[in-house]
Amino acid sequence: MKLQKIAEQAKRYPAMVFNNVFHLIDCEFLREAYRQTCKSSAPGVDKVTAAQYAANLDENLRDLHERLRANRYVAPPVERVWIEKEDGKKRPIGKPCFEDKIVQRAVVMILEAIFEQDFYGFSHGFRKGHSQHQALHELREQCRTLNITWIVDADVSGFFDNLDWGHLREFIQQRVSDGGILRLLGKWLHAGVLESGALTYPDKGAPQGGVISPMVSNVFLHRVLDEWFVKDVHPRMQGRCFVTRFADDFIIGFELEADARRVMEVLPRRFARFRLTIHPEKTVLTAFKRPPSRNQSAGGKGTFDFLGFTHYWAKTRRGYWVIKRKTVGKRLRRFMKGIWTWCRENRHAPLQEQYQTLSLKLRGYYQYYGIRGNFKMLEVVFEQTERAWQYWLSRRSHKGHITWQKFVDAVHRKLPLPKPRIIHHI
């Protein structure tokens, strides 16, 4: 109820600065933050799991509230691990302590109530009521209805690692100047990073994996990109244009080539003002024109990738040109390679366990990539998964090779893997 009133005030008075919201974080507020915090994540540097924290929840929350109220709360360092990306490089991921995630969630709840009133509808990353598939649908519809023929596919180099603290604090204070909130934010930024036993203290960036990171990234890019595009760029364009953003991934579409080239030229300078770099090689201008109905070769042949899908023009069965989406090749190969590796490493596990895990992996894949027009890619994944399973099951022993027919008779009919299906009909 209190957050609802704050949200109403923030919406009614866009220039209002909130300087008395930290008091909202009481025991009941922390309990709600605990309820909204993910319980399945790995523990942080203190090795306390969600289950261990919940064993004495009331006392833990009371003690946490007392430390917050007395300004005795100490933000623990964030443990950093690395995961592989599609291009072979690695991405850093932070593992905050569970209690710290509760406090971060509490602050996010307050910031959401205020800043959600400022955010634009085309910002879809990590917001309630928004999703990747909404961003994909919006992108396709904007290209279709605005006669978009040029796409700026931009890439911000290491956004989360290079986010400038000074500008972030300035952007937050434009709406929230509460000392308690700002002190907590400062504690998280200065908490340090623990990696391979070594503790370091970066002077910029927000740890990926932290509960607060998506919120502050949206605040930062709202000022740097979204507001700039709406107030400064859009009014100066000769043709129609749009922007669609999910976290730090964004696409800008233009009706006219001249407009697209003007923005391509100024975009790096805009981000440089806030100490961010637009990657010169990964940021490209693509002709994304609808091919003529009779002579396809005269149209634009460009494609672009966004949120794991390659967007391209293709004909329907009735002969109409439409924008279709298919799984990005790197993502497809990475998933199939992962399935192959998993089947090899787990071929001696009980058959039922293998079946359940492979079924979960396939359903998860369909859940994201199962959009209309991408069925062929789903079939490829399904068939390759069956082949990999059969291949490595045949190498469980030296007694004999399991042929495909034996696999079908002995395993496939009893434990059928989930078949491809379209989940999103957008």
Coordinates of C-alpha atoms in Angstrom, one line a residue:
M1 CA 0.0 0.0 0.0
K2 CA 2.8 2.4 0.9
L3 CA 4.6 1.6 -2.4
Q4 CA 1.4 2.2 -4.3
K5 CA 1.1 5.7 -2.9
I6 CA 4.8 6.4 -3.7
A7 CA 4.2 5.2 -7.3
E8 CA 1.1 7.4 -7.6
Q9 CA 3.1 10.4 -6.4
A10 CA 6.0 9.6 -8.8
K11 CA 3.6 9.4 -11.7
R12 CA 1.7 12.5 -10.8
Y13 CA 4.8 14.6 -10.2
P14 CA 7.5 13.6 -12.7
A15 CA 10.0 16.1 -11.2
M16 CA 9.5 15.1 -7.6
V17 CA 12.5 14.0 -5.6
F18 CA 11.9 11.4 -2.9
N19 CA 14.1 12.0 0.2
N20 CA 12.3 10.0 2.9
V21 CA 11.7 6.4 1.8
F22 CA 14.4 4.4 3.6
H23 CA 12.1 4.2 6.7
L24 CA 9.8 1.9 4.6
I25 CA 12.3 -0.9 5.1
D26 CA 11.0 -2.5 8.3
C27 CA 10.7 -6.1 9.3
E28 CA 7.5 -6.7 7.3
F29 CA 9.0 -5.0 4.3
L30 CA 12.1 -7.3 4.6
R31 CA 9.9 -10.3 4.9
E32 CA 8.2 -9.4 1.6
A33 CA 11.6 -8.9 0.0
Y34 CA 12.6 -12.3 1.3
R35 CA 9.5 -13.8 -0.3
Q36 CA 10.4 -12.3 -3.7
T37 CA 14.1 -13.4 -3.5
C38 CA 15.1 -16.4 -5.5
K39 CA 15.8 -19.3 -3.2
S40 CA 17.6 -21.6 -5.6
S41 CA 20.7 -19.6 -6.4
A42 CA 24.1 -20.7 -5.2
P43 CA 25.3 -19.2 -1.9
G44 CA 27.8 -16.3 -1.7
V45 CA 31.0 -15.9 0.1
D46 CA 29.4 -16.6 3.5
K47 CA 28.2 -20.0 2.2
V48 CA 24.8 -19.5 3.8
T49 CA 22.0 -21.0 1.7
A50 CA 18.4 -19.9 1.5
A51 CA 17.3 -22.9 3.5
Q52 CA 19.8 -22.2 6.3
Y53 CA 18.7 -18.6 6.5
A54 CA 15.0 -19.6 6.6
A55 CA 15.6 -22.0 9.5
N56 CA 15.6 -19.0 11.9
L57 CA 13.9 -16.4 9.6
D58 CA 12.2 -14.2 12.1
E59 CA 15.3 -13.6 14.2
N60 CA 17.5 -13.1 11.2
L61 CA 15.1 -10.5 9.7
R62 CA 14.9 -8.7 13.1
D63 CA 18.7 -8.6 13.4
L64 CA 19.0 -7.5 9.8
H65 CA 16.5 -4.7 10.3
E66 CA 18.3 -3.5 13.4
R67 CA 21.7 -3.4 11.6
L68 CA 20.1 -1.4 8.7
R69 CA 18.4 1.1 11.0
A70 CA 21.7 1.6 13.0
N71 CA 23.7 1.9 9.8
R72 CA 25.7 -1.1 10.9
Y73 CA 24.9 -3.2 7.8
V74 CA 28.1 -4.3 6.0
A75 CA 27.7 -5.3 2.3
P76 CA 29.8 -8.5 1.8
P77 CA 32.0 -8.9 -1.3
V78 CA 30.5 -10.6 -4.3
E79 CA 32.0 -13.8 -5.5
R80 CA 32.8 -13.8 -9.2
V81 CA 32.6 -16.8 -11.5
W82 CA 32.9 -16.9 -15.3
I83 CA 30.6 -18.5 -17.9
E84 CA 31.4 -19.0 -21.6
K85 CA 29.8 -16.8 -24.3
E86 CA 28.9 -17.8 -27.8
D87 CA 32.1 -16.2 -29.2
G88 CA 34.4 -18.2 -27.0
K89 CA 35.0 -15.4 -24.5
K90 CA 33.8 -15.5 -20.9
R91 CA 31.2 -13.4 -19.1
P92 CA 31.6 -12.5 -15.3
I93 CA 28.7 -13.4 -13.0
G94 CA 28.4 -12.3 -9.4
K95 CA 27.2 -14.5 -6.6
P96 CA 25.9 -12.2 -3.8
C97 CA 25.2 -13.6 -0.3
F98 CA 21.6 -14.5 0.3
E99 CA 21.0 -11.9 3.0
D100 CA 22.5 -9.2 0.8
K101 CA 20.1 -10.2 -1.9
I102 CA 17.2 -9.6 0.5
V103 CA 18.4 -6.1 1.2
Q104 CA 19.0 -5.4 -2.5
R105 CA 15.5 -6.7 -3.3
A106 CA 14.0 -4.3 -0.6
V107 CA 15.8 -1.3 -2.2
V108 CA 14.7 -2.5 -5.7
M109 CA 11.1 -2.6 -4.6
I110 CA 11.3 1.1 -3.6
L111 CA 13.2 2.2 -6.7
E112 CA 10.8 0.3 -8.9
A113 CA 7.8 2.1 -7.5
I114 CA 9.4 5.4 -8.4
F115 CA 11.4 4.9 -11.6
E116 CA 8.8 2.6 -13.3
Q117 CA 6.7 5.8 -13.7
D118 CA 9.6 7.3 -15.8
F119 CA 10.6 4.3 -17.9
Y120 CA 9.3 4.1 -21.5
G121 CA 7.3 1.2 -22.8
F122 CA 10.0 0.1 -25.3
S123 CA 12.4 -0.7 -22.4
H124 CA 11.7 -4.4 -21.7
G125 CA 14.6 -5.7 -19.6
F126 CA 14.0 -7.0 -16.1
R127 CA 10.7 -5.2 -15.6
K128 CA 7.4 -6.6 -14.4
G129 CA 5.0 -7.2 -17.2
H130 CA 7.8 -7.2 -19.8
S131 CA 9.7 -10.0 -21.4
Q132 CA 12.1 -10.9 -24.3
H133 CA 9.2 -12.1 -26.4
Q134 CA 7.3 -8.8 -25.9
A135 CA 10.5 -7.0 -27.1
L136 CA 10.7 -9.3 -30.1
H137 CA 7.0 -8.8 -31.0
E138 CA 7.4 -5.0 -30.7
L139 CA 10.5 -5.0 -32.9
R140 CA 8.7 -7.0 -35.6
E141 CA 5.6 -4.9 -35.5
Q142 CA 7.5 -1.6 -35.6
C143 CA 9.6 -2.7 -38.6
R144 CA 6.4 -3.7 -40.4
T145 CA 4.2 -0.7 -39.6
L146 CA 6.8 2.1 -39.9
N147 CA 8.2 0.9 -43.2
I148 CA 11.7 0.4 -41.5
T149 CA 14.4 -0.2 -44.1
W150 CA 17.6 0.4 -42.0
I151 CA 18.6 -1.1 -38.7
V152 CA 21.3 0.0 -36.3
D153 CA 22.4 -3.0 -34.3
A154 CA 24.4 -1.6 -31.4
D155 CA 26.7 -3.2 -28.9
V156 CA 27.9 -1.6 -25.7
S157 CA 31.3 -2.9 -24.7
G158 CA 31.2 -4.5 -21.2
F159 CA 28.3 -2.3 -20.0
F160 CA 28.0 -3.9 -16.5
D161 CA 31.7 -3.8 -16.0
N162 CA 32.1 -0.2 -17.0
L163 CA 29.1 1.5 -15.6
D164 CA 30.2 4.9 -14.2
W165 CA 29.4 5.3 -10.5
G166 CA 29.4 9.1 -10.6
H167 CA 26.8 9.3 -13.3
L168 CA 24.8 6.5 -11.8
R169 CA 24.6 8.4 -8.5
E170 CA 23.6 11.5 -10.3
F171 CA 20.8 9.7 -12.2
I172 CA 19.5 8.1 -9.0
Q173 CA 19.5 11.4 -7.1
Q174 CA 17.3 13.0 -9.8
R175 CA 14.5 11.0 -8.2
V176 CA 15.8 9.6 -4.9
S177 CA 18.0 11.6 -2.6
D178 CA 17.4 9.5 0.6
G179 CA 20.6 9.1 2.5
G180 CA 19.9 5.6 3.6
I181 CA 19.2 4.4 0.1
L182 CA 22.3 6.1 -1.3
R183 CA 24.5 4.8 1.4
L184 CA 23.4 1.2 0.7
L185 CA 24.0 1.7 -3.0
G186 CA 27.5 3.0 -2.2
K187 CA 28.2 0.0 0.0
W188 CA 27.3 -2.4 -2.8
L189 CA 29.4 -0.6 -5.3
H190 CA 32.4 -0.6 -3.0
A191 CA 31.9 -4.0 -1.5
G192 CA 34.6 -5.6 -3.6
V193 CA 34.9 -8.7 -5.8
L194 CA 36.3 -12.1 -4.6
E195 CA 37.8 -14.2 -7.3
S196 CA 40.0 -17.2 -6.8
G197 CA 40.6 -16.2 -3.3
A198 CA 41.8 -12.7 -4.2
L199 CA 39.7 -9.6 -3.1
T200 CA 39.7 -6.6 -5.4
Y201 CA 37.9 -3.3 -5.3
P202 CA 36.9 -2.0 -8.8
D203 CA 36.2 1.7 -9.2
K204 CA 33.4 1.2 -11.8
G205 CA 30.8 -1.4 -12.8
A206 CA 27.9 -3.3 -11.2
P207 CA 28.3 -7.0 -10.6
Q208 CA 26.2 -9.1 -12.9
G209 CA 24.1 -11.5 -10.9
G210 CA 23.3 -8.9 -8.2
V211 CA 19.6 -8.2 -7.6
I212 CA 20.2 -4.4 -7.7
S213 CA 22.2 -4.5 -11.0
P214 CA 19.3 -4.8 -13.5
M215 CA 17.5 -1.9 -11.8
V216 CA 20.4 0.5 -11.8
S217 CA 21.2 -0.5 -15.4
N218 CA 17.7 0.5 -16.5
V219 CA 18.0 3.8 -14.6
F220 CA 21.4 4.5 -16.3
L221 CA 20.3 3.6 -19.8
H222 CA 17.0 5.4 -19.4
R223 CA 18.9 8.6 -19.1
V224 CA 21.7 7.8 -21.5
L225 CA 19.7 6.2 -24.3
D226 CA 15.9 6.1 -23.9
E227 CA 15.3 9.7 -22.9
W228 CA 17.8 11.0 -25.3
F229 CA 16.2 9.1 -28.2
V230 CA 12.7 10.3 -27.3
K231 CA 13.5 14.0 -26.6
D232 CA 16.5 14.7 -28.9
V233 CA 16.8 12.1 -31.7
H234 CA 13.2 11.3 -32.7
P235 CA 12.1 15.0 -33.2
R236 CA 15.1 15.6 -35.5
M237 CA 14.5 12.6 -37.8
Q238 CA 13.1 13.2 -41.3
G239 CA 11.4 9.7 -41.5
R240 CA 9.9 7.4 -39.0
C241 CA 12.0 5.5 -36.4
F242 CA 11.9 3.5 -33.2
V243 CA 14.1 1.9 -30.5
T244 CA 13.6 -1.4 -28.7
R245 CA 15.8 -2.2 -25.7
F246 CA 16.2 -5.2 -23.4
A247 CA 18.8 -4.4 -20.7
D248 CA 21.9 -3.2 -22.6
D249 CA 20.8 -4.8 -25.9
F250 CA 19.0 -2.5 -28.2
I251 CA 17.9 -2.1 -31.8
I252 CA 17.2 1.3 -33.5
G253 CA 15.2 1.2 -36.7
F254 CA 14.9 3.9 -39.4
E255 CA 12.7 4.5 -42.4
L256 CA 15.4 6.6 -44.1
E257 CA 19.1 5.8 -44.6
A258 CA 20.2 9.4 -44.0
D259 CA 18.6 9.3 -40.5
A260 CA 20.3 6.0 -39.7
R261 CA 23.7 7.3 -40.7
R262 CA 23.3 10.5 -38.6
V263 CA 22.5 8.4 -35.5
M264 CA 25.3 5.9 -36.2
E265 CA 27.7 8.9 -36.3
V266 CA 26.5 10.5 -33.0
L267 CA 25.8 7.3 -31.0
P268 CA 29.4 6.6 -30.0
R269 CA 29.8 10.3 -28.8
R270 CA 26.6 10.1 -26.8
F271 CA 27.8 7.0 -24.9
A272 CA 31.3 8.4 -24.5
R273 CA 29.9 11.3 -22.5
F274 CA 28.9 8.8 -19.9
R275 CA 32.2 6.8 -20.1
L276 CA 30.7 4.0 -22.1
T277 CA 32.0 2.6 -25.4
I278 CA 30.0 1.6 -28.4
H279 CA 31.8 -1.4 -29.9
P280 CA 33.1 -0.2 -33.3
E281 CA 33.1 -3.6 -35.0
K282 CA 30.0 -5.2 -33.4
T283 CA 27.8 -2.1 -34.0
V284 CA 26.6 -2.2 -37.6
L285 CA 24.2 -0.5 -39.9
T286 CA 22.1 -3.0 -41.9
A287 CA 19.9 -2.5 -44.9
F288 CA 16.7 -4.3 -43.9
K289 CA 14.4 -3.7 -46.8
R290 CA 11.4 -5.6 -47.8
P291 CA 12.2 -7.3 -51.1
P292 CA 10.1 -6.4 -54.1
S293 CA 7.4 -8.9 -54.9
R294 CA 8.8 -9.9 -58.3
N295 CA 12.5 -9.4 -58.1
Q296 CA 13.9 -10.4 -54.8
S297 CA 17.5 -9.6 -55.8
A298 CA 16.7 -5.9 -55.9
G299 CA 15.8 -5.8 -52.2
G300 CA 17.9 -5.6 -49.1
K301 CA 19.4 -8.9 -48.1
G302 CA 20.5 -7.8 -44.6
T303 CA 19.7 -9.7 -41.5
F304 CA 20.3 -8.8 -37.8
D305 CA 20.4 -10.6 -34.5
F306 CA 18.5 -9.6 -31.4
L307 CA 17.8 -11.6 -28.2
G308 CA 19.0 -14.9 -29.7
F309 CA 17.0 -14.7 -33.0
T310 CA 18.1 -13.8 -36.5
H311 CA 15.5 -11.5 -38.2
Y312 CA 15.1 -11.8 -41.9
W313 CA 12.6 -11.3 -44.7
A314 CA 11.0 -14.4 -46.2
K315 CA 7.9 -15.4 -48.2
T316 CA 4.9 -17.0 -46.7
R317 CA 3.2 -20.0 -48.5
R318 CA 0.8 -17.5 -50.0
G319 CA 3.6 -15.5 -51.5
Y320 CA 3.6 -12.5 -49.1
W321 CA 6.8 -11.0 -47.7
V322 CA 7.0 -11.1 -43.9
I323 CA 9.7 -10.7 -41.2
K324 CA 10.6 -14.1 -39.8
R325 CA 12.8 -15.1 -36.9
K326 CA 15.0 -18.2 -36.4
T327 CA 17.5 -19.2 -33.7
V328 CA 20.9 -17.5 -34.1
G329 CA 23.3 -20.1 -35.5
K330 CA 25.8 -19.7 -32.6
R331 CA 23.1 -20.3 -30.0
L332 CA 21.9 -23.3 -31.9
R333 CA 25.4 -24.9 -32.2
R334 CA 26.1 -24.1 -28.5
F335 CA 23.0 -25.8 -27.3
M336 CA 23.6 -29.0 -29.4
K337 CA 27.3 -29.1 -28.3
G338 CA 26.1 -28.8 -24.7
I339 CA 23.6 -31.7 -25.3
W340 CA 26.4 -33.8 -26.8
T341 CA 28.7 -33.2 -24.0
W342 CA 26.1 -33.9 -21.3
C343 CA 25.1 -37.2 -22.9
R344 CA 28.7 -38.2 -23.0
E345 CA 29.4 -37.3 -19.4
N346 CA 26.2 -38.8 -18.0
R347 CA 25.8 -41.9 -20.2
H348 CA 26.3 -44.2 -17.2
A349 CA 23.6 -42.5 -15.1
P350 CA 20.3 -44.3 -14.7
L351 CA 18.2 -44.2 -17.8
Q352 CA 15.2 -42.5 -16.1
E353 CA 17.4 -39.7 -14.8
Q354 CA 18.9 -39.1 -18.2
Y355 CA 15.4 -39.0 -19.7
Q356 CA 14.1 -36.5 -17.2
T357 CA 17.1 -34.2 -17.6
L358 CA 17.0 -34.2 -21.4
S359 CA 13.3 -33.6 -21.3
L360 CA 13.8 -30.5 -19.1
K361 CA 16.5 -29.2 -21.4
L362 CA 14.3 -29.6 -24.4
R363 CA 11.3 -28.1 -22.8
G364 CA 13.4 -25.1 -21.7
Y365 CA 14.6 -24.7 -25.2
Y366 CA 11.1 -24.8 -26.7
Q367 CA 9.9 -22.4 -24.0
Y368 CA 12.2 -19.6 -25.3
Y369 CA 12.8 -20.4 -28.9
G370 CA 9.4 -21.9 -29.7
I371 CA 8.1 -18.9 -31.7
R372 CA 6.1 -19.0 -34.9
G373 CA 8.4 -19.5 -37.9
N374 CA 11.2 -21.2 -36.0
F375 CA 9.8 -24.8 -36.0
K376 CA 12.5 -26.1 -38.3
M377 CA 15.2 -25.1 -35.8
L378 CA 13.3 -26.8 -33.0
E379 CA 13.2 -30.0 -35.1
V380 CA 16.9 -29.8 -35.6
V381 CA 17.5 -29.6 -31.9
F382 CA 15.1 -32.5 -31.2
E383 CA 16.6 -34.8 -33.8
Q384 CA 20.2 -34.0 -32.7
T385 CA 19.3 -34.6 -29.1
E386 CA 17.9 -38.1 -29.9
R387 CA 21.0 -38.9 -32.0
A388 CA 23.4 -37.8 -29.2
W389 CA 21.5 -39.8 -26.6
Q390 CA 21.4 -42.9 -28.8
Y391 CA 25.1 -42.5 -29.7
W392 CA 26.4 -42.3 -26.1
L393 CA 24.0 -44.9 -24.7
S394 CA 25.5 -47.3 -27.3
R395 CA 28.9 -46.7 -25.6
R396 CA 27.9 -47.6 -22.1
S397 CA 29.5 -51.0 -22.4
H398 CA 31.6 -53.0 -24.8
K399 CA 29.0 -55.7 -25.3
G400 CA 27.6 -54.4 -28.4
H401 CA 26.6 -51.3 -30.4
I402 CA 23.0 -50.0 -30.0
T403 CA 21.7 -49.4 -33.5
W404 CA 19.1 -46.8 -34.1
Q405 CA 16.4 -49.4 -34.4
K406 CA 17.4 -51.0 -31.1
F407 CA 17.3 -47.5 -29.5
V408 CA 13.8 -46.9 -30.9
D409 CA 12.6 -50.3 -29.6
A410 CA 14.3 -50.3 -26.2
V411 CA 14.2 -46.6 -25.3
H412 CA 12.4 -44.3 -27.6
R413 CA 9.0 -45.9 -27.3
K414 CA 9.2 -46.2 -23.5
L415 CA 10.8 -42.8 -22.8
P416 CA 9.8 -40.5 -25.7
L417 CA 11.5 -37.1 -25.5
P418 CA 9.2 -34.1 -25.8
K419 CA 8.6 -33.1 -29.4
P420 CA 9.0 -29.6 -30.7
R421 CA 6.1 -27.2 -30.2
I422 CA 5.4 -23.5 -30.8
I423 CA 4.8 -21.8 -27.4
H424 CA 4.6 -18.2 -28.6
H425 CA 2.3 -17.4 -31.4
I426 CA 3.3 -13.7 -31.7

